[in-house]
Short mmCIF file of C-alpha atoms and ligand atoms in Angstrom, two decimals:
data_model
loop_
_atom_site.label_atom_id
_atom_site.label_comp_id
_atom_site.label_asym_id
_atom_site.label_seq_id
_atom_site.Cartn_x
_atom_site.Cartn_y
_atom_site.Cartn_z
CA MET A 1049 22.91 113.67 -13.99
CA SER A 1050 19.82 112.64 -15.93
CA SER A 1051 18.82 109.01 -16.20
CA SER A 1052 15.85 107.61 -18.07
CA SER A 1053 14.13 104.80 -16.22
CA SER A 1054 12.60 101.64 -17.68
CA VAL A 1055 11.20 98.41 -16.38
CA PHE A 1056 14.13 96.18 -15.56
CA GLY A 1057 14.62 93.76 -18.42
CA PHE A 1058 18.18 93.26 -19.53
CA TYR A 1059 18.70 90.07 -17.56
CA ALA A 1060 16.35 88.30 -19.95
CA THR A 1061 18.80 88.73 -22.82
CA ALA A 1062 20.49 85.60 -21.56
CA ASP A 1063 17.46 83.88 -23.08
CA CYS A 1064 19.34 80.87 -24.38
CA LEU A 1065 20.68 80.07 -20.93
CA ARG A 1066 19.17 77.64 -18.50
CA MET A 1067 19.40 78.62 -14.85
CA VAL A 1068 20.22 75.89 -12.38
CA TRP A 1069 20.15 76.43 -8.65
CA LEU A 1070 22.67 73.99 -7.27
CA ASN A 1071 21.26 74.19 -3.81
CA ASP A 1072 17.54 73.99 -4.30
CA SER A 1073 17.01 72.18 -1.04
CA ALA A 1074 18.75 74.96 0.89
CA ALA A 1075 17.21 77.73 -1.16
CA SER A 1076 16.37 79.85 1.88
CA SER A 1077 19.88 79.84 3.32
CA ASP A 1078 22.37 79.41 0.49
CA TYR A 1079 21.83 81.45 -2.64
CA SER A 1080 25.47 81.66 -3.46
CA LYS A 1081 25.93 78.89 -6.01
CA LEU A 1082 24.33 79.81 -9.26
CA GLU A 1083 25.45 78.09 -12.41
CA ILE A 1084 24.04 78.76 -15.83
CA VAL A 1085 24.55 75.93 -18.25
CA THR A 1086 23.92 75.84 -21.95
CA GLY A 1087 24.80 73.75 -24.99
CA PRO A 1088 24.71 70.02 -25.64
CA PRO A 1089 26.26 67.84 -22.90
CA ASP A 1090 29.49 67.37 -24.81
CA PHE A 1091 30.03 71.08 -25.37
CA ARG A 1092 28.77 72.42 -22.10
CA PHE A 1093 29.17 76.13 -21.40
CA LEU A 1094 29.13 76.77 -17.69
CA LEU A 1095 28.76 80.31 -16.40
CA ASP A 1096 29.68 80.46 -12.73
CA ASP A 1097 27.30 83.33 -12.18
CA ILE A 1098 26.97 85.92 -9.47
CA PRO A 1099 23.71 87.05 -7.85
CA HIS A 1100 21.75 90.05 -9.06
CA PHE A 1101 19.00 92.00 -7.29
CA ILE A 1102 16.53 90.72 -9.88
CA ASP A 1103 16.99 87.25 -8.34
CA TYR A 1104 15.26 88.21 -5.11
CA LEU A 1105 13.78 91.68 -5.33
CA PRO A 1106 10.34 92.27 -6.85
CA ALA A 1107 10.27 92.52 -10.64
CA SER A 1108 9.52 96.24 -10.23
CA LEU A 1109 13.27 96.83 -9.89
CA LYS A 1110 14.00 99.87 -12.02
CA ALA A 1111 16.80 100.10 -14.56
CA TYR A 1112 18.30 103.41 -15.66
CA SER A 1113 20.58 104.38 -18.49
CA ASN A 1114 24.18 104.25 -17.26
CA PRO A 1115 25.36 107.81 -16.44
CA LEU A 1116 28.60 106.96 -18.25
CA HIS A 1117 26.61 107.44 -21.47
CA ASN A 1118 26.83 111.16 -20.65
CA HIS A 1119 30.45 111.09 -19.49
CA SER A 1120 32.95 112.81 -21.79
CA ALA A 1121 35.55 110.04 -21.35
CA TYR A 1122 33.24 107.09 -21.92
CA SER A 1123 30.28 108.21 -24.02
CA GLU A 1124 31.87 108.17 -27.48
CA ILE A 1125 33.04 104.58 -27.63
CA GLU A 1126 30.28 102.00 -27.49
CA GLN A 1127 32.53 99.01 -26.76
CA TYR A 1128 33.50 100.46 -23.37
CA PHE A 1129 30.27 98.86 -22.24
CA VAL A 1130 30.25 95.19 -21.41
CA ASP A 1131 27.72 93.02 -23.16
CA VAL A 1132 25.51 90.91 -20.93
CA ASP A 1133 26.95 87.76 -22.52
CA ASP A 1134 30.63 88.70 -22.19
CA VAL A 1135 32.49 86.16 -20.08
CA VAL A 1136 36.03 85.29 -19.03
CA ALA A 1137 37.29 81.71 -19.30
CA GLN A 1138 38.72 80.24 -16.10
CA ASN A 1139 41.08 78.05 -18.10
CA ILE A 1140 42.62 79.40 -21.25
CA ILE A 1141 44.88 76.48 -21.92
CA VAL A 1142 42.72 73.85 -23.56
CA GLU A 1143 43.34 70.59 -25.31
CA LYS A 1144 41.83 69.62 -28.63
CA LYS A 1145 39.45 67.27 -26.90
CA THR A 1146 38.42 69.80 -24.23
CA GLN A 1147 34.70 70.23 -24.56
CA ARG A 1148 33.62 72.11 -21.55
CA GLY A 1149 34.67 75.22 -19.75
CA ARG A 1150 33.85 77.34 -16.74
CA TYR A 1151 33.34 81.05 -17.25
CA PHE A 1152 32.87 84.16 -15.13
CA ARG A 1153 31.10 87.37 -16.03
CA LEU A 1154 33.41 89.98 -17.50
CA ALA A 1155 33.76 93.03 -15.24
CA GLY A 1156 32.99 96.49 -16.54
CA PRO A 1157 30.23 99.06 -17.06
CA ARG A 1158 26.82 97.84 -18.16
CA GLN A 1159 24.40 99.78 -20.40
CA LYS A 1160 21.92 99.91 -17.53
CA VAL A 1161 22.31 100.57 -13.83
CA VAL A 1162 19.82 99.94 -11.02
CA PHE A 1163 20.72 102.88 -8.79
CA GLU A 1164 20.15 106.56 -9.40
CA PRO A 1165 23.20 108.56 -8.26
CA ASP A 1166 21.33 110.31 -5.43
CA GLU A 1167 19.97 107.01 -4.19
CA VAL A 1168 23.41 105.50 -3.52
CA HIS A 1169 24.81 105.48 0.00
CA ALA A 1170 28.09 103.60 -0.27
CA CYS A 1171 30.51 102.47 2.40
CA ILE A 1172 34.02 101.03 2.42
CA VAL A 1173 35.59 98.79 5.06
CA THR A 1174 39.07 97.23 5.33
CA CYS A 1175 39.64 94.04 7.35
CA GLY A 1176 42.45 91.61 8.20
CA GLY A 1177 46.18 92.35 7.91
CA LEU A 1178 47.67 95.32 6.13
CA CYS A 1179 48.57 95.20 2.47
CA PRO A 1180 50.13 97.79 0.15
CA GLY A 1181 47.44 99.40 -2.00
CA LEU A 1182 44.55 99.46 0.48
CA ASN A 1183 44.52 103.25 0.42
CA THR A 1184 44.69 103.27 -3.37
CA VAL A 1185 41.60 101.07 -3.64
CA ILE A 1186 39.77 103.31 -1.13
CA ARG A 1187 40.77 106.39 -3.11
CA GLU A 1188 39.70 104.92 -6.43
CA ILE A 1189 36.32 103.73 -5.14
CA VAL A 1190 35.60 107.24 -3.87
CA TRP A 1191 36.86 108.91 -7.04
CA GLY A 1192 35.18 106.41 -9.33
CA LEU A 1193 31.79 106.60 -7.64
CA HIS A 1194 31.98 110.38 -7.54
CA HIS A 1195 33.35 111.16 -10.99
CA MET A 1196 31.93 108.29 -13.07
CA TYR A 1197 28.53 107.81 -11.45
CA GLY A 1198 27.85 111.12 -9.70
CA VAL A 1199 27.59 109.44 -6.29
CA HIS A 1200 28.33 111.76 -3.37
CA LYS A 1201 27.26 109.82 -0.29
CA ILE A 1202 30.27 107.65 0.57
CA VAL A 1203 31.41 106.78 4.08
CA GLY A 1204 34.24 104.78 5.61
CA ILE A 1205 33.75 102.21 8.36
CA GLU A 1206 36.62 102.47 10.82
CA GLY A 1207 38.48 99.54 12.31
CA GLY A 1208 37.24 96.60 10.23
CA TYR A 1209 34.01 94.65 10.60
CA LYS A 1210 33.42 95.54 14.24
CA GLY A 1211 33.50 99.23 13.26
CA PHE A 1212 30.02 98.77 11.72
CA TYR A 1213 28.49 98.49 15.17
CA THR A 1214 31.05 100.16 17.46
CA LYS A 1215 32.10 103.34 15.66
CA ASN A 1216 30.76 106.32 13.77
CA THR A 1217 31.33 106.48 10.03
CA ILE A 1218 33.64 108.99 8.39
CA GLN A 1219 32.68 110.96 5.29
CA LEU A 1220 34.84 110.17 2.27
CA THR A 1221 35.14 112.81 -0.43
CA PRO A 1222 37.53 112.96 -3.41
CA LYS A 1223 39.35 115.81 -1.67
CA PHE A 1224 39.70 113.89 1.59
CA VAL A 1225 41.20 110.81 -0.10
CA ASN A 1226 43.17 112.61 -2.79
CA ASN A 1227 46.68 111.81 -1.54
CA ILE A 1228 46.15 108.68 0.51
CA HIS A 1229 47.58 106.33 -2.13
CA LYS A 1230 51.02 107.67 -1.23
CA ARG A 1231 50.71 106.24 2.29
CA GLY A 1232 51.01 102.68 3.52
CA GLY A 1233 48.34 101.06 5.70
CA THR A 1234 44.67 101.94 5.54
CA ILE A 1235 43.22 105.30 6.52
CA LEU A 1236 40.16 103.44 7.78
CA GLY A 1237 42.04 101.17 10.16
CA THR A 1238 41.58 97.41 10.25
CA SER A 1239 41.06 94.56 12.69
CA ARG A 1240 40.71 90.82 13.07
CA GLY A 1241 37.73 89.14 14.73
CA GLY A 1242 34.49 90.91 15.67
CA HIS A 1243 32.40 89.71 12.74
CA SER A 1244 28.83 89.63 14.03
CA THR A 1245 26.67 89.24 10.93
CA SER A 1246 23.41 90.34 12.52
CA LYS A 1247 24.92 93.39 14.24
CA ILE A 1248 26.64 94.41 11.00
CA VAL A 1249 23.46 94.06 8.92
CA ASP A 1250 21.40 95.87 11.58
CA SER A 1251 23.86 98.74 11.36
CA ILE A 1252 23.71 98.73 7.54
CA GLN A 1253 19.93 98.99 7.72
CA GLU A 1254 20.02 101.73 10.37
CA LYS A 1255 22.47 103.81 8.38
CA GLY A 1256 20.60 103.30 5.09
CA ILE A 1257 23.73 102.04 3.34
CA ASN A 1258 23.08 100.27 0.00
CA GLN A 1259 26.51 99.57 -1.51
CA ILE A 1260 29.24 97.96 0.57
CA TYR A 1261 32.80 97.60 -0.63
CA ILE A 1262 34.70 95.11 1.52
CA LEU A 1263 38.49 94.89 1.24
CA GLY A 1264 40.17 91.89 2.82
CA GLY A 1265 41.61 88.42 2.55
CA ASP A 1266 40.02 84.98 2.65
CA GLY A 1267 38.51 85.50 6.11
CA THR A 1268 37.08 88.86 5.12
CA GLN A 1269 35.51 87.39 1.99
CA LYS A 1270 33.87 84.66 4.10
CA GLY A 1271 32.49 87.45 6.27
CA ALA A 1272 31.27 89.29 3.17
CA ALA A 1273 29.51 86.14 1.97
CA ALA A 1274 27.73 85.86 5.34
CA ILE A 1275 26.64 89.51 5.14
CA TYR A 1276 25.32 88.94 1.61
CA GLU A 1277 23.27 85.93 2.78
CA GLU A 1278 21.73 87.94 5.60
CA ILE A 1279 21.03 90.94 3.36
CA ARG A 1280 19.30 88.65 0.91
CA LYS A 1281 17.30 86.97 3.64
CA ARG A 1282 16.06 90.38 4.74
CA GLY A 1283 15.25 91.26 1.10
CA LEU A 1284 17.37 94.44 1.05
CA LYS A 1285 18.57 96.28 -2.03
CA VAL A 1286 22.14 96.39 -0.75
CA SER A 1287 25.03 95.36 -2.94
CA ILE A 1288 27.88 93.44 -1.28
CA VAL A 1289 31.14 93.59 -3.18
CA GLY A 1290 34.40 91.99 -2.11
CA ILE A 1291 37.80 93.23 -3.18
CA PRO A 1292 40.36 90.53 -2.42
CA LYS A 1293 43.38 91.66 -0.43
CA THR A 1294 46.33 89.62 0.72
CA ILE A 1295 50.04 89.98 0.26
CA ASP A 1296 50.26 86.21 0.75
CA ASN A 1297 48.56 85.81 -2.67
CA ASP A 1298 46.61 82.90 -1.22
CA ILE A 1299 43.23 83.71 -2.82
CA PRO A 1300 42.37 81.21 -5.55
CA VAL A 1301 40.99 81.81 -9.05
CA ILE A 1302 42.43 85.31 -9.45
CA ASP A 1303 45.78 85.75 -11.18
CA LYS A 1304 47.26 87.74 -8.34
CA SER A 1305 46.21 89.91 -5.43
CA PHE A 1306 47.06 93.60 -5.23
CA GLY A 1307 50.05 94.56 -3.09
CA PHE A 1308 51.80 91.29 -3.83
CA ASP A 1309 54.22 92.82 -6.33
CA THR A 1310 54.97 95.65 -3.91
CA ALA A 1311 55.73 93.16 -1.13
CA VAL A 1312 58.00 91.14 -3.41
CA GLN A 1313 59.76 94.35 -4.47
CA GLU A 1314 60.24 95.48 -0.86
CA ALA A 1315 61.53 92.04 0.14
CA GLN A 1316 64.46 92.58 -2.25
CA ARG A 1317 65.95 95.10 0.15
CA ALA A 1318 66.08 92.54 2.95
CA ILE A 1319 67.50 89.86 0.66
CA ASP A 1320 70.12 92.30 -0.66
CA ALA A 1321 71.15 93.12 2.91
CA ALA A 1322 71.36 89.43 3.77
CA HIS A 1323 73.51 88.83 0.71
CA VAL A 1324 75.88 91.70 1.53
CA GLU A 1325 76.27 90.47 5.12
CA ALA A 1326 76.80 86.87 4.02
CA GLU A 1327 79.33 87.73 1.30
CA SER A 1328 81.36 89.93 3.62
CA ASN A 1329 81.79 87.39 6.40
CA GLU A 1330 83.64 84.11 6.52
CA ASN A 1331 81.14 81.29 6.16
CA GLY A 1332 78.44 83.94 6.14
CA ILE A 1333 74.82 82.85 6.10
CA GLY A 1334 72.15 85.47 5.45
CA LEU A 1335 68.70 84.33 6.57
CA VAL A 1336 65.53 86.25 5.69
CA LYS A 1337 62.06 85.42 6.97
CA LEU A 1338 59.18 86.61 4.78
CA MET A 1339 55.43 86.58 5.27
CA GLY A 1340 53.36 83.69 3.98
CA ARG A 1341 51.23 82.00 6.58
CA ASN A 1342 50.12 79.03 4.47
CA SER A 1343 51.44 79.89 1.03
CA GLY A 1344 55.01 80.54 -0.05
CA PHE A 1345 54.36 82.88 -2.97
CA ILE A 1346 56.19 85.89 -1.53
CA ALA A 1347 59.25 83.80 -0.64
CA MET A 1348 59.27 82.06 -4.02
CA HIS A 1349 58.85 85.22 -6.10
CA ALA A 1350 61.24 87.28 -3.98
CA SER A 1351 63.87 84.53 -4.30
CA LEU A 1352 63.39 84.17 -8.04
CA ALA A 1353 63.56 87.93 -8.53
CA SER A 1354 66.69 88.33 -6.45
CA ARG A 1355 68.84 85.55 -7.98
CA ASP A 1356 71.09 85.79 -4.89
CA VAL A 1357 69.08 83.23 -2.95
CA ASP A 1358 70.59 79.76 -2.53
CA CYS A 1359 67.69 78.19 -0.70
CA CYS A 1360 63.99 79.05 -0.44
CA LEU A 1361 61.85 77.22 2.11
CA ILE A 1362 58.05 77.37 1.87
CA PRO A 1363 55.13 75.70 3.66
CA GLU A 1364 54.15 73.69 0.58
CA SER A 1365 57.52 71.95 0.34
CA PRO A 1366 58.41 70.14 3.56
CA PHE A 1367 62.13 69.96 4.31
CA TYR A 1368 64.37 68.20 6.78
CA LEU A 1369 67.60 69.26 8.44
CA GLU A 1370 69.98 66.35 8.93
CA GLY A 1371 71.16 63.54 6.70
CA LYS A 1372 71.56 63.03 3.00
CA GLY A 1373 69.65 65.57 0.91
CA GLY A 1374 68.89 67.63 4.03
CA LEU A 1375 69.33 71.35 4.67
CA PHE A 1376 72.54 71.08 6.72
CA GLU A 1377 74.28 69.05 4.03
CA TYR A 1378 73.29 71.66 1.45
CA ILE A 1379 74.46 74.56 3.64
CA GLU A 1380 77.84 72.90 4.04
CA HIS A 1381 78.05 72.39 0.29
CA CYS A 1382 77.28 76.09 -0.39
CA LEU A 1383 79.83 77.26 2.18
CA GLU A 1384 82.49 75.03 0.64
CA GLU A 1385 81.67 76.10 -2.91
CA GLN A 1386 81.08 79.83 -2.52
CA GLY A 1387 82.00 80.72 1.07
CA HIS A 1388 78.56 82.10 1.89
CA MET A 1389 74.86 81.53 1.28
CA VAL A 1390 71.45 83.22 1.44
CA ILE A 1391 68.33 81.44 2.74
CA VAL A 1392 64.79 82.79 2.44
CA ILE A 1393 62.15 81.16 4.60
CA ALA A 1394 58.39 81.78 4.56
CA GLU A 1395 56.84 82.17 8.01
CA GLY A 1396 54.66 79.08 7.56
CA ALA A 1397 57.49 76.79 6.45
CA GLY A 1398 58.75 73.96 8.61
CA GLN A 1399 56.11 74.40 11.32
CA GLU A 1400 55.80 70.64 11.63
CA LEU A 1401 59.48 70.47 12.68
CA ILE A 1402 59.11 72.86 15.57
CA SER A 1403 58.29 70.83 18.64
CA LYS A 1404 56.38 73.50 20.55
CA ASN A 1405 52.72 73.14 19.78
CA THR A 1406 50.92 75.97 21.46
CA ASN A 1407 47.89 76.01 19.15
CA GLN A 1408 47.41 79.72 19.63
CA LEU A 1409 44.89 81.52 17.43
CA ASP A 1410 44.49 85.16 16.50
CA ALA A 1411 41.21 87.05 17.01
CA SER A 1412 39.88 85.74 13.68
CA GLY A 1413 40.72 82.14 14.48
CA ASN A 1414 43.84 81.92 12.30
CA LYS A 1415 46.54 79.67 13.73
CA LEU A 1416 49.50 81.66 15.03
CA HIS A 1417 52.80 80.22 13.85
CA GLU A 1418 55.98 79.70 15.81
CA ASP A 1419 58.82 82.00 14.73
CA VAL A 1420 60.47 79.68 12.24
CA GLY A 1421 63.21 82.25 11.56
CA SER A 1422 64.52 82.26 15.13
CA TRP A 1423 64.07 78.52 15.40
CA ILE A 1424 66.03 77.69 12.27
CA SER A 1425 68.79 80.20 13.15
CA GLN A 1426 69.24 78.34 16.43
CA GLN A 1427 69.24 74.95 14.69
CA ILE A 1428 71.86 76.03 12.13
CA ASN A 1429 74.08 77.63 14.77
CA ASP A 1430 73.83 74.63 17.08
CA TYR A 1431 74.60 72.13 14.34
CA PHE A 1432 77.57 73.88 12.74
CA LYS A 1433 79.14 75.35 15.84
CA GLU A 1434 78.57 72.45 18.24
CA LYS A 1435 78.37 69.35 16.08
CA ARG A 1436 80.46 70.18 13.00
CA LYS A 1437 82.81 72.57 14.85
CA LEU A 1438 82.61 74.82 11.80
CA PRO A 1439 82.60 78.55 12.59
CA ILE A 1440 79.72 80.18 10.76
CA ASN A 1441 78.42 83.76 10.73
CA LEU A 1442 74.67 83.76 10.59
CA LYS A 1443 72.74 87.03 10.25
CA TYR A 1444 68.98 86.76 10.65
CA ILE A 1445 66.85 89.49 9.09
CA ASP A 1446 63.13 89.64 9.81
CA PRO A 1447 61.48 92.32 7.62
CA THR A 1448 58.02 90.80 8.19
CA TYR A 1449 55.92 93.93 8.63
CA MET A 1450 58.19 96.19 6.58
CA ILE A 1451 57.18 94.54 3.32
CA ARG A 1452 53.48 95.10 3.84
CA ALA A 1453 53.49 98.52 5.54
CA VAL A 1454 54.83 100.39 2.52
CA PRO A 1455 52.76 102.29 -0.07
CA SER A 1456 52.01 100.37 -3.26
CA ILE A 1457 54.31 100.59 -6.27
CA ALA A 1458 53.15 102.02 -9.61
CA SER A 1459 51.93 98.76 -11.15
CA ASP A 1460 49.93 97.92 -8.03
CA ASN A 1461 48.35 101.39 -8.09
CA ILE A 1462 46.99 100.72 -11.57
CA PHE A 1463 45.86 97.26 -10.52
CA CYS A 1464 44.01 98.80 -7.54
CA THR A 1465 42.30 101.31 -9.83
CA LEU A 1466 40.99 98.54 -12.08
CA LEU A 1467 39.72 96.57 -9.09
CA ALA A 1468 37.92 99.61 -7.69
CA HIS A 1469 36.33 100.44 -11.04
CA SER A 1470 35.24 96.83 -11.64
CA ALA A 1471 33.66 96.77 -8.19
CA ILE A 1472 31.76 100.02 -8.77
CA HIS A 1473 30.46 99.01 -12.23
CA GLY A 1474 29.19 95.70 -10.84
CA ALA A 1475 27.42 97.27 -7.86
CA MET A 1476 25.84 100.02 -9.97
CA ALA A 1477 24.53 97.37 -12.40
CA GLY A 1478 22.77 95.56 -9.55
CA TYR A 1479 25.12 92.65 -9.06
CA THR A 1480 25.81 91.59 -5.50
CA GLY A 1481 27.50 88.80 -3.54
CA PHE A 1482 30.61 88.79 -5.68
CA THR A 1483 34.27 89.57 -5.65
CA VAL A 1484 36.38 91.14 -8.38
CA GLY A 1485 39.74 90.15 -9.75
CA PRO A 1486 41.80 89.34 -12.82
CA VAL A 1487 41.32 85.89 -14.34
CA ASN A 1488 43.77 85.18 -17.11
CA GLY A 1489 44.42 88.90 -17.45
CA LYS A 1490 40.77 89.99 -17.72
CA HIS A 1491 38.90 91.39 -14.75
CA ALA A 1492 35.92 89.26 -13.83
CA TYR A 1493 33.07 88.96 -11.33
CA ILE A 1494 33.58 85.84 -9.23
CA PRO A 1495 31.07 84.31 -6.80
CA PHE A 1496 32.27 84.29 -3.18
CA HIS A 1497 32.21 80.51 -2.83
CA GLN A 1498 34.86 80.17 -5.54
CA ILE A 1499 37.40 82.12 -3.53
CA THR A 1500 36.49 81.05 -0.01
CA GLU A 1501 36.35 77.28 -0.39
CA ARG A 1502 40.08 76.76 -0.78
CA GLN A 1503 43.38 78.59 -0.55
CA ASN A 1504 45.83 79.27 -3.32
CA LYS A 1505 49.13 77.46 -2.73
CA VAL A 1506 52.40 77.18 -4.54
CA GLU A 1507 52.22 74.05 -6.68
CA ILE A 1508 55.48 72.25 -6.28
CA THR A 1509 54.55 70.28 -9.40
CA ASP A 1510 54.27 73.53 -11.36
CA ARG A 1511 57.03 74.86 -13.61
CA MET A 1512 57.44 77.96 -11.44
CA TRP A 1513 58.71 75.87 -8.54
CA ALA A 1514 60.99 74.00 -10.95
CA ARG A 1515 62.37 77.38 -12.03
CA LEU A 1516 63.00 78.24 -8.40
CA LEU A 1517 64.79 74.95 -7.79
CA SER A 1518 66.95 75.39 -10.86
CA SER A 1519 67.74 79.00 -9.94
CA THR A 1520 68.86 78.14 -6.40
CA ASN A 1521 70.18 74.62 -7.03
CA GLN A 1522 68.75 73.63 -3.67
CA PRO A 1523 67.68 70.05 -2.96
CA THR A 1524 64.00 69.19 -3.51
CA PHE A 1525 63.84 67.60 -0.03
CA LEU A 1526 61.62 64.99 -1.65
CA LYS A 1527 62.15 61.30 -1.27
CA SER A 1528 61.78 59.43 -4.58
CA GLY A 1529 58.15 58.80 -5.50
CA GLN A 1530 56.94 61.90 -3.65
CA VAL A 1531 56.70 64.10 -6.74
CA GLY A 1532 53.68 64.47 -8.97
CA VAL A 1533 50.97 65.18 -6.44
CA ASP A 1534 48.75 68.18 -7.01
CA GLN A 1535 48.46 69.16 -3.36
CA ASN A 1536 45.42 71.40 -3.71
CA ASN A 1537 43.67 69.83 -6.58
CA ASN A 1538 44.22 73.32 -7.90
CA THR A 1539 42.75 74.28 -11.22
CA SER A 1540 45.01 77.29 -11.66
CA GLN A 1541 47.20 77.19 -14.72
CA GLU A 1542 50.86 77.67 -15.37
CA THR A 1543 51.02 81.20 -16.69
CA SER A 1544 54.37 81.37 -18.33
N1 ATP B 2190 34.34 82.30 8.41
C1 ATP B 2190 34.13 83.59 8.68
N2 ATP B 2190 32.87 84.08 8.75
C2 ATP B 2190 32.65 85.38 9.04
N3 ATP B 2190 33.64 86.28 9.25
C3 ATP B 2190 34.90 85.86 9.18
C4 ATP B 2190 35.23 84.49 8.91
N4 ATP B 2190 36.58 84.37 8.91
C5 ATP B 2190 37.07 85.60 9.19
N5 ATP B 2190 36.07 86.49 9.34
C6 ATP B 2190 36.21 87.91 9.67
O1 ATP B 2190 36.93 88.57 8.63
C7 ATP B 2190 37.83 89.53 9.16
C8 ATP B 2190 39.22 89.30 8.63
O2 ATP B 2190 39.60 87.92 8.75
P1 ATP B 2190 41.13 87.49 8.94
O3 ATP B 2190 41.67 88.12 10.17
O4 ATP B 2190 41.20 86.03 8.82
O5 ATP B 2190 41.89 88.22 7.76
P2 ATP B 2190 41.83 88.00 6.20
O6 ATP B 2190 40.67 88.73 5.66
O7 ATP B 2190 41.90 86.55 5.90
O8 ATP B 2190 43.13 88.77 5.75
P3 ATP B 2190 44.65 88.29 5.88
O9 ATP B 2190 45.10 88.11 4.48
O10 ATP B 2190 45.33 89.40 6.53
O11 ATP B 2190 44.67 87.04 6.69
C9 ATP B 2190 37.76 89.41 10.67
O12 ATP B 2190 37.01 90.50 11.17
C10 ATP B 2190 37.07 88.08 10.91
O13 ATP B 2190 36.27 88.09 12.08
O1 F6P B 2191 50.34 90.07 12.75
P1 F6P B 2191 49.08 90.23 11.97
O2 F6P B 2191 48.72 91.65 11.70
O3 F6P B 2191 47.94 89.47 12.52
O4 F6P B 2191 49.33 89.65 10.50
C1 F6P B 2191 50.17 88.60 10.19
C2 F6P B 2191 49.67 87.80 9.03
O5 F6P B 2191 49.10 88.60 8.03
C3 F6P B 2191 49.55 88.18 6.75
O6 F6P B 2191 50.39 89.17 6.26
C4 F6P B 2191 48.41 88.08 5.76
O7 F6P B 2191 47.58 87.03 6.09
C5 F6P B 2191 50.28 86.85 7.00
O8 F6P B 2191 51.32 86.61 6.13
C6 F6P B 2191 50.72 87.00 8.41
O9 F6P B 2191 50.84 85.77 9.08
MG1 MG B 2192 43.50 85.15 5.83
#
């Protein structure tokens, strides 16, 4: 593939923009917060920018014509290429008096790239828990690099972050990854813990790797940010790209994480089974525990989708068992009214009610939760059988790992393809230290700090939670005066 080289210059087209380093005093250790501000104070345009090699590598950085200019699928249509000024608004719902906005760079191919195809040595690593679609993203990175940019040197790091310094790499070719999207899990393996920044960067340097695609959740993205900082400190031309993964959907800023829809879809089977069991037994109660360590998105969406759920319990909405407005009163009401009921509970819900406090952590330092499903089954059985002397038939279904071990559904496969392509275009153009994801429906490049500083949570003040409450008719478990608090100070918007 031929590529004409020129002195790197396209960054300067943002000539009307003023660059502001937020962290001047910590310039040697924190390069991650770069905001570009323009316009009069009342109409401020704020680009939450991502780093580029030009920021820290000598100005001799070469730029080449994007090989996509010679690609039969892309070459004809000029607007396939993203303009240097194209941005995505973080908030698309504005009021008349809104005068300022935060924007991210629009993802997509640039006119110029900073790598020649033969120069690229890319690697892919998957970290944290499993998620449907991991294999699809791996496949699409390999195919995209190979077929769009003519890159042939691509390797996989096995077993998560620690694989960088404990294992050999595996060669990834389009043929090798061709069918992997039909399988659940990750062909590369994954792990928690074992993030040693210096050992990882030493290994990157030893192997001569210069593009790193890192798939994982909030912890993984924090690890990616640390790798980026170290790479930058060492002055290496190595692009660090994060691809957010979590079925919990707890990564902020982005509309949704891949695999989430698949998990919600798969959860329907468990809820259906719980409903069948509950309906067929006298005073039947079907109880389903779903994943969601700190965020109840899977439980909320699976309940809303099913319409058979009478009560959905999530970490963001504390509940209580006994007394007026409590869970037991509501269960009794449902049994009286319809003879059965279905409860969905997220794994992180009600932890504060469980007396055991073991404070156990996993290898990454995440708090391990008590099994709220078993605990609440016991509580319900004890209360109705012992205290109320009401015979109930409770069936507890725990499909925890089943909803994340499946292959991704069709819509997630397309989502994964877009993520992979966005990641590749960004890395080839010389951007680094960023993550990719849809913001208000448009794929964008987002700086790491935006997605690692907080977690996405279900807003119980949002209309989606109101929809859930009105679909189940469950109590709010709120005492009067408790409503109206934005728990996260979340800037995410109601989408429908
Ligand atoms: N603050 C951090 N700094 C550096 N590395 C981290 C940090 N937090 C987590 N990691 C590393 O990232 C990897 C994955 O982290 P973790 O187990 O928390 O999963 P995750 O990426 O958050 O995904 P999941 O959605 O499954 O929780 C681990 O190897 C862990 O050591
Ligand atoms: O048992 P593992 O593999 O550590 O993963 C469990 C966790 O992973 C997640 O699926 C994603 O963070 C959580 O919902 C869950 O608590
Ligand atoms: Mg996590």
